[in-house]
Tab-separated table of C-alpha atoms and ligand atoms in Angstrom:
chain	number	residue	atom	x	y	z
A	176	MET	CA	46.376	98.424	182.491
A	177	ALA	CA	48.121	100.129	179.559
A	178	TYR	CA	51.329	98.119	179.373
A	179	ARG	CA	53.225	99.059	176.359
A	180	ALA	CA	56.280	97.390	174.617
A	181	VAL	CA	58.203	98.795	171.581
A	182	PHE	CA	61.290	98.195	169.383
A	183	ARG	CA	64.212	100.294	170.179
A	184	CYS	CA	67.929	100.436	168.759
A	185	ILE	CA	70.264	98.432	171.094
A	186	ALA	CA	72.944	101.208	170.348
A	187	GLY	CA	70.664	103.865	171.906
A	188	CYS	CA	69.380	105.686	168.586
A	189	PRO	CA	66.356	107.836	169.379
A	190	GLY	CA	62.955	106.718	168.267
A	191	ASP	CA	60.710	103.597	168.952
A	192	TYR	CA	58.735	101.302	166.486
A	193	PRO	CA	55.464	99.408	166.913
A	194	LEU	CA	55.993	95.649	167.279
A	195	TRP	CA	53.566	95.112	164.280
A	196	ASP	CA	56.162	96.821	161.887
A	197	PRO	CA	58.180	94.474	159.892
A	198	ILE	CA	61.730	95.967	160.798
A	199	TYR	CA	64.617	93.890	162.103
A	200	ARG	CA	67.334	96.463	162.119
A	201	CYS	CA	67.690	100.220	163.454
A	202	PRO	CA	66.811	102.579	160.202
A	203	THR	CA	69.387	105.011	161.563
A	204	CYS	CA	72.602	102.957	162.384
A	205	SER	CA	71.349	99.361	161.371
A	206	ASP	CA	72.228	97.817	164.626
A	207	LEU	CA	69.988	95.313	166.195
A	208	LEU	CA	66.495	96.324	167.882
A	209	GLU	CA	65.450	94.959	171.261
A	210	VAL	CA	61.821	95.039	172.796
A	211	SER	CA	61.632	97.666	175.380
A	212	HIS	CA	58.780	97.513	177.919
A	213	ASP	CA	57.237	100.336	179.956
A	214	LEU	CA	58.527	99.664	183.340
A	215	ASP	CA	56.566	102.154	185.173
A	216	ALA	CA	53.419	100.760	183.929
A	217	LEU	CA	54.563	97.271	185.276
A	218	THR	CA	55.325	98.557	188.555
A	219	ASP	CA	51.287	98.821	188.994
A	220	ARG	CA	51.756	95.336	190.222
A	221	SER	CA	54.097	94.602	193.429
A	222	ALA	CA	56.611	91.660	192.914
A	223	VAL	CA	54.508	89.554	195.174
A	224	ALA	CA	51.506	90.200	193.006
A	225	TRP	CA	53.358	89.196	189.859
A	226	MET	CA	54.638	86.000	191.226
A	227	ARG	CA	51.051	85.125	192.543
A	228	LEU	CA	49.543	85.916	189.180
A	229	PHE	CA	52.187	83.792	187.130
A	230	ASP	CA	51.892	81.083	189.640
A	231	GLU	CA	47.847	80.995	189.312
A	232	ARG	CA	48.126	80.617	185.616
A	233	TYR	CA	51.066	78.214	185.365
A	234	LYS	CA	50.137	75.016	183.197
A	235	ARG	CA	46.325	75.612	183.941
A	236	THR	CA	43.832	75.272	181.104
A	237	THR	CA	42.602	79.126	180.655
A	238	TRP	CA	43.827	79.574	177.007
A	239	PRO	CA	46.506	80.741	176.476
A	240	TYR	CA	47.608	81.427	179.831
A	241	GLY	CA	48.663	77.957	180.733
A	242	SER	CA	51.574	78.221	178.350
A	243	SER	CA	54.303	79.572	180.534
A	244	VAL	CA	55.170	82.119	177.789
A	245	TRP	CA	51.614	83.579	177.611
A	246	GLY	CA	51.274	83.240	181.301
A	247	LYS	CA	53.491	86.099	181.404
A	248	LYS	CA	52.156	87.835	178.575
A	249	GLU	CA	52.080	91.334	180.109
A	250	TRP	CA	55.936	91.094	180.326
A	251	VAL	CA	56.281	89.495	176.770
A	252	CYS	CA	53.913	91.073	174.513
A	253	PRO	CA	51.132	92.882	176.085
A	254	ASP	CA	49.253	94.283	172.995
A	255	ILE	CA	48.580	90.988	171.346
A	256	ARG	CA	44.915	90.124	171.587
A	257	ASP	CA	44.210	86.566	172.831
A	258	GLU	CA	42.594	85.485	169.636
A	259	SER	CA	45.821	86.308	167.537
A	260	VAL	CA	47.887	83.907	169.825
A	261	VAL	CA	49.263	80.941	168.236
A	262	SER	CA	50.239	78.619	171.221
A	263	MET	CA	50.909	74.931	171.580
A	264	ASP	CA	51.544	75.071	175.226
A	265	GLU	CA	55.053	76.086	175.414
A	266	GLY	CA	57.237	76.228	178.652
A	267	GLY	CA	56.463	74.581	181.815
A	268	THR	CA	59.288	72.011	180.951
A	269	ASN	CA	60.698	70.163	183.717
A	270	LEU	CA	63.582	71.496	186.005
A	271	LEU	CA	65.392	68.041	186.758
A	272	TRP	CA	67.327	67.863	189.856
A	273	ALA	CA	70.534	66.032	188.460
A	274	GLU	CA	70.846	64.349	191.794
A	275	ARG	CA	73.240	61.362	190.605
A	276	PHE	CA	75.183	63.425	187.983
A	277	GLY	CA	75.616	66.282	190.598
A	278	ARG	CA	76.942	63.822	192.991
A	279	GLU	CA	79.547	62.511	190.474
A	280	LEU	CA	80.847	66.087	190.208
A	281	GLY	CA	80.608	66.633	194.059
A	282	MET	CA	77.707	68.984	193.692
A	283	ARG	CA	74.496	68.835	195.672
A	284	ASP	CA	72.449	71.614	193.884
A	285	LEU	CA	72.703	70.988	190.059
A	286	TRP	CA	69.690	71.326	187.984
A	287	VAL	CA	69.082	70.474	184.279
A	288	LYS	CA	66.298	72.637	182.577
A	289	LEU	CA	64.896	70.144	179.973
A	290	CYS	CA	63.767	72.802	177.447
A	291	GLY	CA	63.811	70.224	174.660
A	292	ASN	CA	60.739	68.591	176.205
A	293	SER	CA	58.697	70.994	174.080
A	294	HIS	CA	56.103	70.680	171.154
A	295	THR	CA	58.774	70.574	168.537
A	296	GLY	CA	61.572	69.297	170.959
A	297	SER	CA	63.765	72.418	171.320
A	298	PHE	CA	63.660	75.608	173.204
A	299	LYS	CA	62.936	77.460	170.187
A	300	ASP	CA	59.173	77.113	170.544
A	301	LEU	CA	59.484	79.578	173.544
A	302	GLY	CA	60.174	82.625	171.019
A	303	MET	CA	58.360	81.214	168.004
A	304	THR	CA	55.092	81.464	169.441
A	305	VAL	CA	55.507	85.138	170.058
A	306	LEU	CA	56.654	85.746	166.601
A	307	VAL	CA	54.001	83.875	164.926
A	308	SER	CA	51.269	85.324	167.083
A	309	VAL	CA	52.350	88.855	166.089
A	310	VAL	CA	52.415	87.840	162.457
A	311	GLN	CA	48.844	86.440	163.018
A	312	GLN	CA	47.817	89.769	164.438
A	313	ILE	CA	49.244	91.704	161.737
A	314	ILE	CA	47.413	89.536	159.239
A	315	LYS	CA	44.180	89.809	160.913
A	316	ASP	CA	44.678	93.417	160.959
A	317	GLY	CA	44.977	93.574	157.220
A	318	GLY	CA	48.702	93.639	156.880
A	319	THR	CA	50.262	91.885	153.927
A	320	ILE	CA	52.444	88.948	155.003
A	321	ARG	CA	52.543	86.273	152.305
A	322	ALA	CA	55.084	83.930	154.349
A	323	VAL	CA	57.395	83.611	157.235
A	324	ALA	CA	61.106	82.718	156.510
A	325	CYS	CA	64.087	81.647	158.192
A	326	ALA	CA	67.438	80.370	157.854
A	327	SER	CA	68.225	77.602	160.319
A	328	THR	CA	70.491	74.943	161.936
A	329	GLY	CA	67.490	72.642	162.207
A	330	ASP	CA	65.416	73.734	165.405
A	331	THR	CA	64.292	77.076	164.082
A	332	SER	CA	62.792	75.656	160.941
A	333	ALA	CA	61.181	72.818	162.864
A	334	SER	CA	59.640	75.388	165.332
A	335	LEU	CA	58.726	77.862	162.717
A	336	ALA	CA	57.067	75.275	160.428
A	337	ALA	CA	54.984	73.855	163.313
A	338	TYR	CA	53.704	77.165	164.503
A	339	ALA	CA	53.125	78.543	161.140
A	340	ALA	CA	51.159	75.391	160.205
A	341	ALA	CA	49.177	75.774	163.403
A	342	GLY	CA	48.295	79.525	162.430
A	343	GLY	CA	47.745	78.603	158.676
A	344	ILE	CA	50.482	80.702	157.577
A	345	PRO	CA	52.807	79.759	154.767
A	346	ALA	CA	56.477	79.144	155.875
A	347	ILE	CA	59.822	78.905	153.926
A	348	VAL	CA	62.838	77.424	155.779
A	349	LEU	CA	66.356	77.572	154.298
A	350	LEU	CA	68.769	74.781	155.631
A	351	PRO	CA	72.337	74.176	155.013
A	352	ARG	CA	72.199	70.825	153.082
A	353	GLY	CA	73.705	67.683	154.990
A	354	LYS	CA	74.144	69.937	158.321
A	355	VAL	CA	70.983	69.098	160.088
A	356	SER	CA	69.806	65.827	161.638
A	357	THR	CA	67.300	63.629	160.009
A	358	ALA	CA	64.765	64.483	162.454
A	359	GLN	CA	65.141	68.235	162.273
A	360	LEU	CA	64.862	67.988	158.275
A	361	LEU	CA	61.804	65.962	158.671
A	362	GLN	CA	59.959	68.297	160.990
A	363	PRO	CA	59.578	71.386	158.540
A	364	ILE	CA	58.621	68.694	155.777
A	365	ALA	CA	55.817	67.184	157.720
A	366	ASN	CA	54.414	70.413	158.557
A	367	GLY	CA	54.154	71.403	155.002
A	368	ALA	CA	56.756	74.226	154.738
A	369	LEU	CA	58.708	75.056	151.635
A	370	VAL	CA	61.888	73.395	152.471
A	371	LEU	CA	65.020	74.721	150.569
A	372	SER	CA	67.995	72.841	151.205
A	373	LEU	CA	71.138	74.981	150.189
A	374	ASP	CA	74.614	74.138	149.297
A	375	THR	CA	76.251	76.219	151.934
A	376	ASP	CA	76.535	76.557	155.828
A	377	PHE	CA	74.187	78.438	158.009
A	378	ASP	CA	76.028	81.817	157.738
A	379	GLY	CA	75.225	81.526	154.084
A	380	CYS	CA	71.550	80.632	154.482
A	381	MET	CA	71.287	83.581	156.955
A	382	ALA	CA	72.681	86.053	154.401
A	383	ILE	CA	70.146	84.684	151.778
A	384	VAL	CA	67.123	84.930	153.990
A	385	GLN	CA	67.940	88.648	155.018
A	386	ARG	CA	67.784	89.454	151.482
A	387	LEU	CA	64.668	87.661	150.789
A	388	SER	CA	62.895	89.300	153.787
A	389	GLN	CA	63.585	92.743	152.166
A	390	ASP	CA	60.537	91.905	150.041
A	391	GLU	CA	57.755	93.302	152.070
A	392	GLY	CA	55.595	90.299	151.955
A	393	ILE	CA	58.289	87.818	153.704
A	394	TYR	CA	58.507	88.217	157.167
A	395	LEU	CA	61.869	87.269	158.657
A	396	ALA	CA	61.734	84.813	161.675
A	397	ASN	CA	65.388	84.528	162.825
A	398	SER	CA	66.441	85.439	166.221
A	399	MET	CA	67.662	88.668	164.652
A	400	ASN	CA	64.039	89.544	165.060
A	401	SER	CA	63.890	90.337	168.636
A	402	LEU	CA	60.189	89.423	169.239
A	403	ARG	CA	61.618	85.760	169.425
A	404	LEU	CA	63.891	86.724	172.343
A	405	GLU	CA	60.841	88.178	174.113
A	406	GLY	CA	59.489	84.621	174.310
A	407	GLN	CA	63.006	83.159	174.873
A	408	LYS	CA	63.506	85.356	177.920
A	409	THR	CA	60.711	83.564	180.027
A	410	VAL	CA	62.953	80.599	180.562
A	411	ALA	CA	64.949	82.821	182.975
A	412	ILE	CA	61.571	83.639	184.692
A	413	GLU	CA	60.367	80.142	184.643
A	414	ILE	CA	63.698	78.675	186.088
A	415	VAL	CA	63.309	81.214	189.103
A	416	GLN	CA	59.591	80.205	189.343
A	417	GLN	CA	60.254	76.513	189.488
A	418	LEU	CA	62.832	77.156	192.257
A	419	ASP	CA	60.047	78.700	194.252
A	420	TRP	CA	61.163	82.349	193.362
A	421	GLN	CA	64.910	81.508	194.476
A	422	ILE	CA	67.685	82.775	192.234
A	423	PRO	CA	70.467	80.202	190.908
A	424	ASP	CA	74.069	81.027	191.430
A	425	VAL	CA	75.097	80.185	187.826
A	426	VAL	CA	73.303	79.321	184.737
A	427	ILE	CA	75.043	77.483	181.628
A	428	ILE	CA	73.732	77.831	178.138
A	429	PRO	CA	75.255	76.702	174.825
A	430	GLY	CA	75.424	79.640	172.481
A	431	GLY	CA	75.419	79.746	168.593
A	432	ASN	CA	73.882	82.703	166.925
A	433	LEU	CA	73.879	84.174	170.755
A	434	GLY	CA	70.136	85.331	170.677
A	435	ASN	CA	69.340	83.112	173.680
A	436	VAL	CA	72.061	84.309	176.195
A	437	SER	CA	70.795	87.796	175.986
A	438	ALA	CA	67.324	86.603	176.329
A	439	LEU	CA	68.164	84.794	179.523
A	440	GLY	CA	69.915	87.897	180.789
A	441	ALA	CA	66.983	90.018	179.917
A	442	GLY	CA	64.704	87.739	181.764
A	443	PHE	CA	66.721	88.062	184.870
A	444	ASP	CA	66.933	91.810	184.393
A	445	LEU	CA	63.265	92.319	184.068
A	446	MET	CA	62.646	90.352	187.241
A	447	ALA	CA	65.361	92.563	189.072
A	448	ALA	CA	63.874	95.957	187.668
A	449	LEU	CA	60.307	94.867	189.122
A	450	GLY	CA	61.860	93.381	192.494
A	451	LEU	CA	61.182	89.833	192.046
A	452	ILE	CA	64.925	88.916	192.711
A	453	ASN	CA	67.716	91.086	194.503
A	454	LYS	CA	70.752	89.330	192.891
A	455	GLN	CA	71.794	88.251	189.505
A	456	PRO	CA	73.186	84.859	188.527
A	457	GLN	CA	76.475	84.347	186.988
A	458	ILE	CA	75.951	83.526	183.229
A	459	VAL	CA	78.149	80.917	181.346
A	460	VAL	CA	78.020	80.540	177.607
A	461	ALA	CA	79.374	77.058	176.358
A	462	GLN	CA	80.508	76.989	172.639
A	463	ALA	CA	81.860	74.075	170.779
A	464	GLU	CA	85.541	74.395	169.966
A	465	ALA	CA	84.737	74.086	166.129
A	466	ALA	CA	82.481	77.110	166.216
A	467	ASN	CA	83.967	79.314	168.984
A	468	PRO	CA	83.884	83.011	167.961
A	469	LEU	CA	82.445	84.313	171.350
A	470	TYR	CA	85.064	82.200	173.283
A	471	ARG	CA	87.705	83.838	171.256
A	472	ALA	CA	86.323	87.161	171.952
A	473	TYR	CA	86.268	86.391	175.489
A	474	GLN	CA	89.909	85.392	175.594
A	475	ASN	CA	90.774	88.850	173.774
A	476	ASP	CA	88.997	91.417	175.828
A	477	TRP	CA	85.621	91.046	174.019
A	478	VAL	CA	87.295	92.072	170.699
A	479	PHE	CA	85.051	89.843	168.311
A	480	GLU	CA	86.206	88.465	164.872
A	481	PRO	CA	83.767	86.210	162.894
A	482	VAL	CA	85.232	82.467	162.123
A	483	ALA	CA	84.511	79.959	159.615
A	484	ALA	CA	82.601	77.376	161.570
A	485	LYS	CA	84.030	73.732	161.363
A	486	PRO	CA	81.657	70.785	161.450
A	487	THR	CA	80.527	69.834	164.860
A	488	GLN	CA	78.231	67.238	166.410
A	489	ALA	CA	76.404	70.211	168.136
A	490	SER	CA	75.106	71.197	164.761
A	491	ALA	CA	72.548	73.753	165.975
A	492	ILE	CA	75.387	75.898	167.355
A	493	GLN	CA	77.707	75.633	164.315
A	494	ILE	CA	77.945	79.312	163.512
A	495	GLY	CA	80.737	81.416	162.839
A	496	ASN	CA	79.276	84.986	162.599
A	497	PRO	CA	76.585	85.240	165.218
A	498	VAL	CA	73.964	87.706	164.520
A	499	SER	CA	73.460	88.627	168.100
A	500	VAL	CA	77.081	88.778	169.395
A	501	ARG	CA	76.883	92.459	170.386
A	502	LYS	CA	73.672	91.702	172.481
A	503	ALA	CA	75.575	88.790	174.100
A	504	ILE	CA	78.599	90.543	175.045
A	505	ARG	CA	76.587	93.262	176.776
A	506	THR	CA	74.791	90.528	178.690
A	507	LEU	CA	77.932	88.854	179.852
A	508	GLN	CA	79.389	91.942	180.877
A	509	ARG	CA	76.578	92.665	183.148
A	510	HIS	CA	76.392	89.079	184.529
A	511	ARG	CA	80.073	88.378	185.445
A	512	GLY	CA	80.022	86.310	182.280
A	513	ILE	CA	82.276	83.310	181.517
A	514	VAL	CA	82.644	81.653	177.956
A	515	GLU	CA	84.284	78.232	177.773
A	516	GLN	CA	84.555	75.637	175.031
A	517	ALA	CA	84.219	72.040	174.668
A	518	SER	CA	85.903	69.774	171.945
A	519	GLU	CA	84.102	67.137	169.771
A	520	ALA	CA	85.350	64.545	172.433
A	521	GLU	CA	84.612	66.392	175.651
A	522	LEU	CA	80.972	67.157	174.419
A	523	ALA	CA	80.202	63.604	173.454
A	524	GLU	CA	81.542	62.134	176.365
A	525	ALA	CA	79.715	64.550	178.856
A	526	ALA	CA	76.528	63.947	176.989
A	527	ALA	CA	77.068	60.072	177.364
A	528	ARG	CA	78.347	60.050	180.933
A	529	ALA	CA	75.165	62.179	182.065
A	530	ASP	CA	73.082	59.853	180.083
A	531	ARG	CA	74.435	57.113	182.296
A	532	THR	CA	72.636	58.910	185.102
A	533	GLY	CA	69.395	58.641	183.370
A	534	MET	CA	69.293	61.705	181.144
A	535	TYR	CA	69.130	61.738	177.374
A	536	ASN	CA	71.355	64.680	176.169
A	537	CYS	CA	71.497	66.274	172.774
A	538	PRO	CA	75.089	67.325	171.659
A	539	HIS	CA	74.351	70.896	172.373
A	540	THR	CA	73.376	70.080	176.116
A	541	GLY	CA	76.755	67.941	175.929
A	542	VAL	CA	78.713	71.151	175.262
A	543	ALA	CA	77.158	72.791	178.518
A	544	LEU	CA	77.697	69.790	180.581
A	545	ALA	CA	81.366	69.408	179.338
A	546	VAL	CA	81.795	73.160	180.246
A	547	LEU	CA	80.179	72.503	183.798
A	548	ILE	CA	82.665	69.707	184.235
A	549	LYS	CA	85.536	71.888	183.317
A	550	LEU	CA	84.634	74.770	185.441
A	551	ARG	CA	84.257	72.542	188.527
A	552	GLU	CA	87.574	70.797	187.840
A	553	ARG	CA	89.273	74.403	187.815
A	554	GLY	CA	87.252	75.322	190.959
A	555	LEU	CA	85.273	78.238	189.147
A	556	ILE	CA	82.076	76.495	190.387
A	557	ASP	CA	81.846	75.590	193.901
A	558	ALA	CA	80.564	72.436	195.334
A	559	SER	CA	77.878	74.046	197.068
A	560	ALA	CA	76.565	76.315	194.117
A	561	ARG	CA	73.300	76.108	192.740
A	562	VAL	CA	73.719	75.528	189.012
A	563	VAL	CA	71.237	75.228	186.272
A	564	VAL	CA	72.299	73.979	182.982
A	565	VAL	CA	69.967	74.880	180.121
A	566	SER	CA	69.358	71.808	177.965
A	567	THR	CA	68.243	73.113	174.731
A	568	ALA	CA	66.885	70.240	172.549
A	569	SER	CA	65.607	66.706	172.885
A	570	GLY	CA	68.280	63.987	172.651
A	571	LEU	CA	65.649	62.132	170.563
A	572	LYS	CA	66.235	64.427	167.871
A	573	PHE	CA	69.831	63.447	167.566
A	574	THR	CA	69.633	59.746	167.029
A	575	ASP	CA	72.518	59.806	164.464
A	576	PHE	CA	74.920	61.377	167.072
A	577	LYS	CA	73.906	58.908	169.757
A	578	LEU	CA	74.082	55.939	167.459
A	579	GLY	CA	77.441	56.994	166.020
A	580	TYR	CA	78.958	57.430	169.589
A	581	HIS	CA	77.604	53.971	170.872
A	582	GLU	CA	78.766	52.326	167.520
A	583	SER	CA	82.196	54.165	167.649
A	584	ARG	CA	81.722	55.752	164.352
A	585	LEU	CA	82.006	59.616	165.477
A	586	PRO	CA	85.336	60.957	163.876
A	587	HIS	CA	88.116	61.470	166.146
A	588	ILE	CA	86.214	60.050	169.243
A	589	THR	CA	86.926	56.798	171.103
A	590	PRO	CA	83.862	56.514	173.193
A	591	GLN	CA	84.234	55.674	176.962
A	592	TYR	CA	80.852	54.879	177.589
A	593	ALA	CA	79.864	52.810	174.429
A	594	ASN	CA	77.065	50.484	174.787
A	595	THR	CA	75.968	48.203	172.172
A	596	PRO	CA	73.163	45.705	171.812
A	597	VAL	CA	74.242	41.839	172.510
A	598	GLU	CA	72.827	39.951	169.726
A	599	LEU	CA	72.112	36.476	170.633
A	600	PRO	CA	70.070	33.453	169.211
A	601	ASN	CA	66.619	32.391	170.361
A	602	ASP	CA	68.076	30.515	173.203
A	603	TYR	CA	67.507	30.545	177.030
A	604	ASP	CA	71.004	29.310	177.931
A	605	ALA	CA	72.683	31.905	175.892
A	606	VAL	CA	70.513	34.690	177.487
A	607	ARG	CA	71.366	33.349	180.838
A	608	ARG	CA	74.890	33.029	180.362
A	609	THR	CA	75.108	36.670	179.022
A	610	VAL	CA	73.095	38.000	181.883
A	611	ASP	CA	75.376	36.228	184.587
A	612	GLU	CA	78.542	37.487	182.782
A	613	HIS	CA	77.205	40.891	182.491
A	614	ALA	CA	76.342	41.081	186.238
A	615	ALA	CA	79.929	39.662	187.001
A	616	ALA	CA	81.227	42.540	185.044
A	617	VAL	CA	79.156	45.211	186.685
A	618	SER	CA	79.511	44.194	190.159
B	1318	LIG	C1	69.314	77.588	168.635
B	1318	LIG	C2	69.980	76.620	169.410
B	1318	LIG	C3	70.995	76.973	170.485
B	1318	LIG	C4	71.696	78.088	170.447
B	1318	LIG	O1	70.975	79.219	170.686
B	1318	LIG	P1	71.262	80.628	170.290
B	1318	LIG	O2	70.406	81.666	170.482
B	1318	LIG	O3	71.595	80.751	168.554
B	1318	LIG	O4	72.988	81.013	170.702
B	1318	LIG	C5	71.495	75.894	171.098
B	1318	LIG	N1	71.118	74.587	171.302
B	1318	LIG	C6	70.050	74.262	170.481
B	1318	LIG	C7	69.465	72.830	170.437
B	1318	LIG	C8	69.489	75.268	169.552
B	1318	LIG	O5	68.459	74.799	168.559
């Protein structure tokens, strides 16, 4: 079947461009591009047939279709040849029923989509596999790409470095010095990328990488390149698939550069267009108060002004001038969108409180959980609502944050759930006494 996808201008300028062209903005108006699928061709299968096909492939070993991104290849990037795909089995992460945490909030149907349980520990793998696979095909077809490059708040560079290394493609990553976690800095180093640690913030790195990629041989891997969003949108499809093709009422996602919120919306829109779902969830974007330009726009009839992002523990979303803001606003207008913010104390306490129910949350997930708590308290989310919180990275990448919290070292935070190890001599009686005292304290 001749499925087809092309780049189109999001502002509606005429013209379409092959996915193999290294263009990131509309040549006419320089707005962003998006990938547009030939929906007529995709209706050759019924909704039921698509669901069956995706279920048959899900997590099986027929390469590359066991990846939950490539299992939906026709909806993502139909023209890629299987031999070009650079996949490390992305997607298929657990959708955790947050039974105990939900009960604490008076909810029965709360789910946390653990996207951080992925090859490089964040949901960025979903999109990076698509971008690097397209680059691989361009190279195989004789195109001149010397390297792939990105600016990053940590997770994009980790993901790009891993996928580029798997595909044998040189990678360049630009990071704001001192603003990514130790684990995130080490990932691209280990994978052999050229790591440039710049004396600026993410927005500064972004400005430089855009200039760098004007050079023909350097391919831009930021989410401004909408190939990434095609992979990211599969999270929406996968959530519905994991709920036995039922739609949640509300999805909460942390937002920084704001590519992912539109990817989420695009996934739901495509399912609706092809008849797999017959209603849309409400989409909530959660921002850190220290970097809240979308929240401000939401408060101000969607009039957007960039801000200077202040330091936040949620370092992956410390972005003041999000590249995909227009796409995000469009998505939120279509999905009864809400934007809410969380302070540093709120995000840290929400992450820690949920950790007490068995999770291990990164600070960005903390932002989303804090927003959930606020919306529940305000009655904007019902007790009976089926809510999915998108957890974007593994807590294991944010040891500095966790340790700082439990050792009461995070600025302006007096932790409510701090838990520190009890240091004891090599002595049975001391251990016994401590256990008994602890048991008395918790009973
Ligand atoms: C990239 C990232 C986000 C934000 O995604 P955007 O598309 O930039 O809004 C949130 N959390 C984590 C852990 C991330 O790496």
